[in-house]
PDB file of C-alpha atoms in Angstrom:
ATOM      1  CA  GLU A   1    -243.121 -22.004-109.721  1.00 84.00           C
ATOM      2  CA  LYS A   2    -240.810 -24.141-111.754  1.00 85.00           C
ATOM      3  CA  PHE A   3    -240.326 -24.708-115.455  1.00 90.00           C
ATOM      4  CA  PHE A   4    -239.928 -28.317-116.655  1.00 89.00           C
ATOM      5  CA  SER A   5    -238.321 -29.046-120.048  1.00 83.00           C
ATOM      6  CA  VAL A   6    -240.304 -31.701-121.893  1.00 85.00           C
ATOM      7  CA  GLN A   7    -239.633 -33.221-125.270  1.00 83.00           C
ATOM      8  CA  ILE A   8    -242.724 -33.493-127.399  1.00 83.00           C
ATOM      9  CA  GLY A   9    -242.693 -35.400-130.640  1.00 75.00           C
ATOM     10  CA  ARG A  10    -245.271 -35.478-133.425  1.00 69.00           C
ATOM     11  CA  GLY A  11    -244.943 -38.924-134.974  1.00 72.00           C
ATOM     12  CA  ARG A  12    -242.409 -38.834-137.762  1.00 77.00           C
ATOM     13  CA  HIS A  13    -241.631 -35.086-137.200  1.00 77.00           C
ATOM     14  CA  PRO A  14    -238.614 -34.180-135.103  1.00 81.00           C
ATOM     15  CA  ALA A  15    -239.225 -33.712-131.373  1.00 83.00           C
ATOM     16  CA  LYS A  16    -239.163 -30.332-129.885  1.00 86.00           C
ATOM     17  CA  THR A  17    -238.519 -29.257-126.321  1.00 87.00           C
ATOM     18  CA  ILE A  18    -241.128 -27.137-124.570  1.00 83.00           C
ATOM     19  CA  GLN A  19    -241.107 -25.419-121.190  1.00 86.00           C
ATOM     20  CA  PHE A  20    -244.029 -26.320-118.968  1.00 91.00           C
ATOM     21  CA  LYS A  21    -244.624 -24.211-115.882  1.00 91.00           C
ATOM     22  CA  ILE A  22    -246.036 -25.726-112.707  1.00 92.00           C
ATOM     23  CA  ASN A  23    -246.793 -23.893-109.485  1.00 91.00           C
ATOM     24  CA  THR A  24    -244.879 -26.246-107.164  1.00 94.00           C
ATOM     25  CA  ASP A  25    -247.019 -25.425-104.167  1.00 96.00           C
ATOM     26  CA  LYS A  26    -247.949 -27.797-101.320  1.00 97.00           C
ATOM     27  CA  ASP A  27    -250.678 -29.371-103.415  1.00 97.00           C
ATOM     28  CA  PHE A  28    -248.132 -30.380-106.079  1.00 97.00           C
ATOM     29  CA  PHE A  29    -245.981 -31.907-103.310  1.00 97.00           C
ATOM     30  CA  ARG A  30    -248.944 -33.934-102.071  1.00 97.00           C
ATOM     31  CA  LEU A  31    -249.593 -35.127-105.647  1.00 97.00           C
ATOM     32  CA  VAL A  32    -245.915 -36.266-105.854  1.00 97.00           C
ATOM     33  CA  GLY A  33    -246.483 -38.161-102.575  1.00 95.00           C
ATOM     34  CA  TYR A  34    -249.461 -39.961-104.082  1.00 96.00           C
ATOM     35  CA  TYR A  35    -247.345 -40.724-107.117  1.00 96.00           C
ATOM     36  CA  MET A  36    -244.625 -42.270-105.022  1.00 94.00           C
ATOM     37  CA  ALA A  37    -247.142 -44.534-103.343  1.00 91.00           C
ATOM     38  CA  GLU A  38    -249.763 -45.295-105.973  1.00 92.00           C
ATOM     39  CA  GLY A  39    -248.639 -43.795-109.249  1.00 95.00           C
ATOM     40  CA  SER A  40    -246.949 -45.009-112.388  1.00 95.00           C
ATOM     41  CA  VAL A  41    -246.183 -43.933-115.916  1.00 96.00           C
ATOM     42  CA  MET A  42    -247.557 -46.154-118.691  1.00 93.00           C
ATOM     43  CA  GLY A  43    -245.830 -45.855-121.974  1.00 86.00           C
ATOM     44  CA  LYS A  44    -244.847 -42.262-122.702  1.00 86.00           C
ATOM     45  CA  ASN A  45    -248.295 -40.631-122.514  1.00 91.00           C
ATOM     46  CA  TYR A  46    -250.167 -41.856-119.459  1.00 96.00           C
ATOM     47  CA  LEU A  47    -249.878 -40.973-115.754  1.00 96.00           C
ATOM     48  CA  THR A  48    -251.840 -43.453-113.635  1.00 96.00           C
ATOM     49  CA  PHE A  49    -252.800 -43.770-109.972  1.00 96.00           C
ATOM     50  CA  THR A  50    -254.462 -46.847-108.476  1.00 95.00           C
ATOM     51  CA  PHE A  51    -256.115 -46.834-105.041  1.00 93.00           C
ATOM     52  CA  ASN A  52    -258.204 -49.352-103.115  1.00 91.00           C
ATOM     53  CA  LYS A  53    -261.926 -48.945-103.895  1.00 91.00           C
ATOM     54  CA  ASP A  54    -262.484 -47.689-100.308  1.00 91.00           C
ATOM     55  CA  GLU A  55    -260.054 -44.804-100.690  1.00 90.00           C
ATOM     56  CA  ARG A  56    -262.456 -42.471-102.531  1.00 93.00           C
ATOM     57  CA  LYS A  57    -261.171 -39.367-100.801  1.00 94.00           C
ATOM     58  CA  TYR A  58    -257.696 -39.982-102.212  1.00 95.00           C
ATOM     59  CA  LEU A  59    -259.041 -40.745-105.664  1.00 96.00           C
ATOM     60  CA  ASP A  60    -260.995 -37.497-105.606  1.00 96.00           C
ATOM     61  CA  ASP A  61    -258.023 -35.502-104.295  1.00 96.00           C
ATOM     62  CA  VAL A  62    -255.720 -36.888-107.015  1.00 97.00           C
ATOM     63  CA  ALA A  63    -258.324 -36.160-109.754  1.00 97.00           C
ATOM     64  CA  ASP A  64    -258.698 -32.551-108.535  1.00 97.00           C
ATOM     65  CA  LEU A  65    -254.912 -32.109-108.344  1.00 97.00           C
ATOM     66  CA  LEU A  66    -254.359 -33.500-111.886  1.00 97.00           C
ATOM     67  CA  GLU A  67    -256.923 -31.078-113.205  1.00 97.00           C
ATOM     68  CA  LYS A  68    -255.375 -28.178-111.303  1.00 97.00           C
ATOM     69  CA  PHE A  69    -251.817 -28.777-112.592  1.00 97.00           C
ATOM     70  CA  PHE A  70    -252.430 -30.201-116.051  1.00 96.00           C
ATOM     71  CA  GLY A  71    -255.824 -28.794-116.992  1.00 95.00           C
ATOM     72  CA  LYS A  72    -257.374 -32.182-117.749  1.00 94.00           C
ATOM     73  CA  SER A  73    -259.591 -34.564-115.851  1.00 94.00           C
ATOM     74  CA  PRO A  74    -258.302 -38.145-115.557  1.00 95.00           C
ATOM     75  CA  LEU A  75    -260.328 -41.089-116.757  1.00 90.00           C
ATOM     76  CA  GLU A  76    -261.632 -43.294-113.948  1.00 90.00           C
ATOM     77  CA  TYR A  77    -261.665 -47.013-114.648  1.00 87.00           C
ATOM     78  CA  LYS A  78    -264.176 -49.403-113.125  1.00 86.00           C
ATOM     79  CA  GLU A  79    -263.160 -51.348-110.044  1.00 80.00           C
ATOM     80  CA  TYR A  80    -260.867 -54.308-110.735  1.00 87.00           C
ATOM     81  CA  LYS A  81    -259.610 -56.554-108.003  1.00 89.00           C
ATOM     82  CA  ASN A  82    -260.683 -54.043-105.330  1.00 88.00           C
ATOM     83  CA  GLY A  83    -258.714 -51.221-107.046  1.00 90.00           C
ATOM     84  CA  ILE A  84    -259.791 -48.169-108.971  1.00 93.00           C
ATOM     85  CA  SER A  85    -257.420 -46.501-111.413  1.00 94.00           C
ATOM     86  CA  LEU A  86    -257.237 -42.906-112.577  1.00 96.00           C
ATOM     87  CA  VAL A  87    -255.488 -42.390-115.900  1.00 97.00           C
ATOM     88  CA  LEU A  88    -254.410 -38.971-117.136  1.00 97.00           C
ATOM     89  CA  CYS A  89    -253.856 -39.001-120.906  1.00 96.00           C
ATOM     90  CA  SER A  90    -251.078 -36.358-120.969  1.00 94.00           C
ATOM     91  CA  THR A  91    -247.720 -36.690-122.574  1.00 92.00           C
ATOM     92  CA  ILE A  92    -246.513 -33.654-120.700  1.00 94.00           C
ATOM     93  CA  ALA A  93    -247.591 -35.000-117.291  1.00 96.00           C
ATOM     94  CA  ALA A  94    -246.226 -38.464-117.927  1.00 95.00           C
ATOM     95  CA  ARG A  95    -242.847 -37.207-119.080  1.00 94.00           C
ATOM     96  CA  ILE A  96    -242.500 -34.692-116.263  1.00 95.00           C
ATOM     97  CA  PHE A  97    -243.172 -37.353-113.612  1.00 96.00           C
ATOM     98  CA  LYS A  98    -240.900 -39.925-115.264  1.00 95.00           C
ATOM     99  CA  GLN A  99    -238.106 -37.422-115.779  1.00 93.00           C
ATOM    100  CA  GLU A 100    -238.320 -35.815-112.292  1.00 94.00           C
ATOM    101  CA  PHE A 101    -239.327 -38.783-110.065  1.00 95.00           C
ATOM    102  CA  ASN A 102    -238.503 -41.839-112.205  1.00 90.00           C
ATOM    103  CA  SER A 103    -240.921 -44.745-112.663  1.00 90.00           C
ATOM    104  CA  GLY A 104    -241.207 -48.242-111.283  1.00 88.00           C
ATOM    105  CA  ALA A 105    -241.411 -48.712-107.499  1.00 86.00           C
ATOM    106  CA  LYS A 106    -237.726 -49.724-107.209  1.00 91.00           C
ATOM    107  CA  ASN A 107    -236.472 -46.693-109.152  1.00 93.00           C
ATOM    108  CA  LYS A 108    -238.585 -43.837-107.752  1.00 94.00           C
ATOM    109  CA  SER A 109    -236.627 -40.980-106.152  1.00 94.00           C
ATOM    110  CA  LEU A 110    -236.845 -37.278-105.434  1.00 96.00           C
ATOM    111  CA  PRO A 111    -234.762 -34.689-107.332  1.00 96.00           C
ATOM    112  CA  LYS A 112    -232.404 -32.346-105.530  1.00 96.00           C
ATOM    113  CA  TRP A 113    -234.622 -29.268-105.934  1.00 94.00           C
ATOM    114  CA  PHE A 114    -237.444 -31.148-104.216  1.00 95.00           C
ATOM    115  CA  MET A 115    -235.194 -32.011-101.234  1.00 96.00           C
ATOM    116  CA  LEU A 116    -234.279 -28.328-100.776  1.00 95.00           C
ATOM    117  CA  GLU A 117    -237.846 -26.929-100.840  1.00 95.00           C
ATOM    118  CA  ALA A 118    -239.717 -25.467 -97.899  1.00 95.00           C
ATOM    119  CA  PRO A 119    -240.534 -27.916 -95.068  1.00 96.00           C
ATOM    120  CA  GLU A 120    -244.242 -26.973 -95.281  1.00 96.00           C
ATOM    121  CA  LYS A 121    -244.343 -28.312 -98.855  1.00 96.00           C
ATOM    122  CA  GLN A 122    -242.356 -31.413 -97.868  1.00 96.00           C
ATOM    123  CA  ALA A 123    -244.906 -32.140 -95.104  1.00 96.00           C
ATOM    124  CA  GLU A 124    -247.609 -32.368 -97.756  1.00 96.00           C
ATOM    125  CA  PHE A 125    -245.415 -34.802 -99.717  1.00 95.00           C
ATOM    126  CA  ILE A 126    -245.227 -37.007 -96.612  1.00 93.00           C
ATOM    127  CA  LYS A 127    -249.033 -36.748 -96.188  1.00 92.00           C
ATOM    128  CA  GLY A 128    -249.676 -37.928 -99.772  1.00 93.00           C
ATOM    129  CA  TYR A 129    -247.023 -40.627 -99.586  1.00 90.00           C
ATOM    130  CA  TRP A 130    -248.212 -41.964 -96.231  1.00 84.00           C
ATOM    131  CA  SER A 131    -251.843 -41.923 -97.446  1.00 84.00           C
ATOM    132  CA  GLY A 132    -250.926 -44.504-100.081  1.00 76.00           C
ATOM    133  CA  ASP A 133    -248.062 -46.555 -98.655  1.00 71.00           C
ATOM    134  CA  GLY A 134    -248.248 -45.823 -94.917  1.00 67.00           C
ATOM    135  CA  SER A 135    -249.675 -47.578 -91.932  1.00 63.00           C
ATOM    136  CA  PHE A 136    -250.040 -46.951 -88.185  1.00 74.00           C
ATOM    137  CA  ILE A 137    -249.228 -49.568 -85.515  1.00 78.00           C
ATOM    138  CA  ASN A 138    -250.652 -49.276 -82.038  1.00 84.00           C
ATOM    139  CA  LYS A 139    -249.847 -52.587 -80.335  1.00 83.00           C
ATOM    140  CA  GLU A 140    -249.752 -53.443 -76.696  1.00 87.00           C
ATOM    141  CA  TYR A 141    -246.911 -55.641 -75.382  1.00 86.00           C
ATOM    142  CA  SER A 142    -246.033 -56.855 -71.903  1.00 87.00           C
ATOM    143  CA  TRP A 143    -243.387 -54.091 -71.666  1.00 89.00           C
ATOM    144  CA  GLY A 144    -245.676 -51.327 -72.905  1.00 85.00           C
ATOM    145  CA  VAL A 145    -247.350 -49.905 -76.038  1.00 85.00           C
ATOM    146  CA  LYS A 146    -245.670 -49.605 -79.392  1.00 80.00           C
ATOM    147  CA  ARG A 147    -246.973 -46.702 -81.585  1.00 80.00           C
ATOM    148  CA  MET A 148    -245.390 -46.294 -84.941  1.00 72.00           C
ATOM    149  CA  PHE A 149    -246.123 -44.691 -88.301  1.00 77.00           C
ATOM    150  CA  ARG A 150    -244.570 -46.669 -91.165  1.00 74.00           C
ATOM    151  CA  ILE A 151    -244.099 -46.081 -94.882  1.00 75.00           C
ATOM    152  CA  ASN A 152    -243.100 -49.042 -97.120  1.00 79.00           C
ATOM    153  CA  THR A 153    -240.973 -48.871-100.231  1.00 80.00           C
ATOM    154  CA  ILE A 154    -238.549 -51.067-102.151  1.00 80.00           C
ATOM    155  CA  SER A 155    -236.585 -48.037-103.330  1.00 86.00           C
ATOM    156  CA  GLY A 156    -233.521 -47.718-101.092  1.00 86.00           C
ATOM    157  CA  LEU A 157    -232.917 -44.122-102.256  1.00 91.00           C
ATOM    158  CA  LEU A 158    -236.507 -43.067-101.720  1.00 91.00           C
ATOM    159  CA  ALA A 159    -236.355 -44.572 -98.193  1.00 88.00           C
ATOM    160  CA  GLU A 160    -233.317 -42.524 -97.394  1.00 93.00           C
ATOM    161  CA  GLN A 161    -234.745 -39.390 -98.872  1.00 94.00           C
ATOM    162  CA  THR A 162    -238.059 -39.822 -96.967  1.00 90.00           C
ATOM    163  CA  ARG A 163    -236.123 -40.312 -93.728  1.00 92.00           C
ATOM    164  CA  ASP A 164    -234.182 -37.087 -94.427  1.00 93.00           C
ATOM    165  CA  LEU A 165    -237.399 -35.173 -95.065  1.00 92.00           C
ATOM    166  CA  LEU A 166    -238.936 -36.507 -91.896  1.00 90.00           C
ATOM    167  CA  LEU A 167    -235.817 -35.542 -89.896  1.00 90.00           C
ATOM    168  CA  ARG A 168    -236.003 -32.071 -91.434  1.00 93.00           C
ATOM    169  CA  LEU A 169    -239.532 -31.875 -90.121  1.00 88.00           C
ATOM    170  CA  ASN A 170    -238.302 -32.830 -86.637  1.00 89.00           C
ATOM    171  CA  ILE A 171    -239.842 -36.307 -86.849  1.00 84.00           C
ATOM    172  CA  PHE A 172    -237.550 -39.153 -85.683  1.00 81.00           C
ATOM    173  CA  ALA A 173    -237.245 -41.630 -88.535  1.00 79.00           C
ATOM    174  CA  SER A 174    -235.247 -44.757 -89.158  1.00 76.00           C
ATOM    175  CA  ILE A 175    -234.834 -47.270 -91.951  1.00 79.00           C
TER     176      ILE A 175
END
């Protein structure tokens, strides 16, 4: 369990800081992995995830996880350009994700507490992240077969942090 400090404002009234408790279990770590791959914060009040229309199991998993941690079901938008978006209308969720994990593909990163958590939880982060931004290569060459799992990101810091988590899980990783 972890308490997150979140500033909540009420229009013209002064903002107040509340403490929001989340059970940072392996499911939460998988949700963060999905966020790193397919998530974003829109404005200050919306947490969104967009997957390919054929990735229904990930859409359903994210919807269940959002309900588990924030007590609300996300809205599901109709397919657009082969993508389906889930939008959680929650100021608390949007601010926690932006404050802890940043927003924008280039700026996303993991906080120190996340890097120090149990490897079993971190493995679930990798699972969620790879589900969105990962790929598997199994290619035959004249010199042999190349098998490789890849995760793509434009965030240099997130690439380094992901490599470090994989190494902690005894998985050889390079950038």
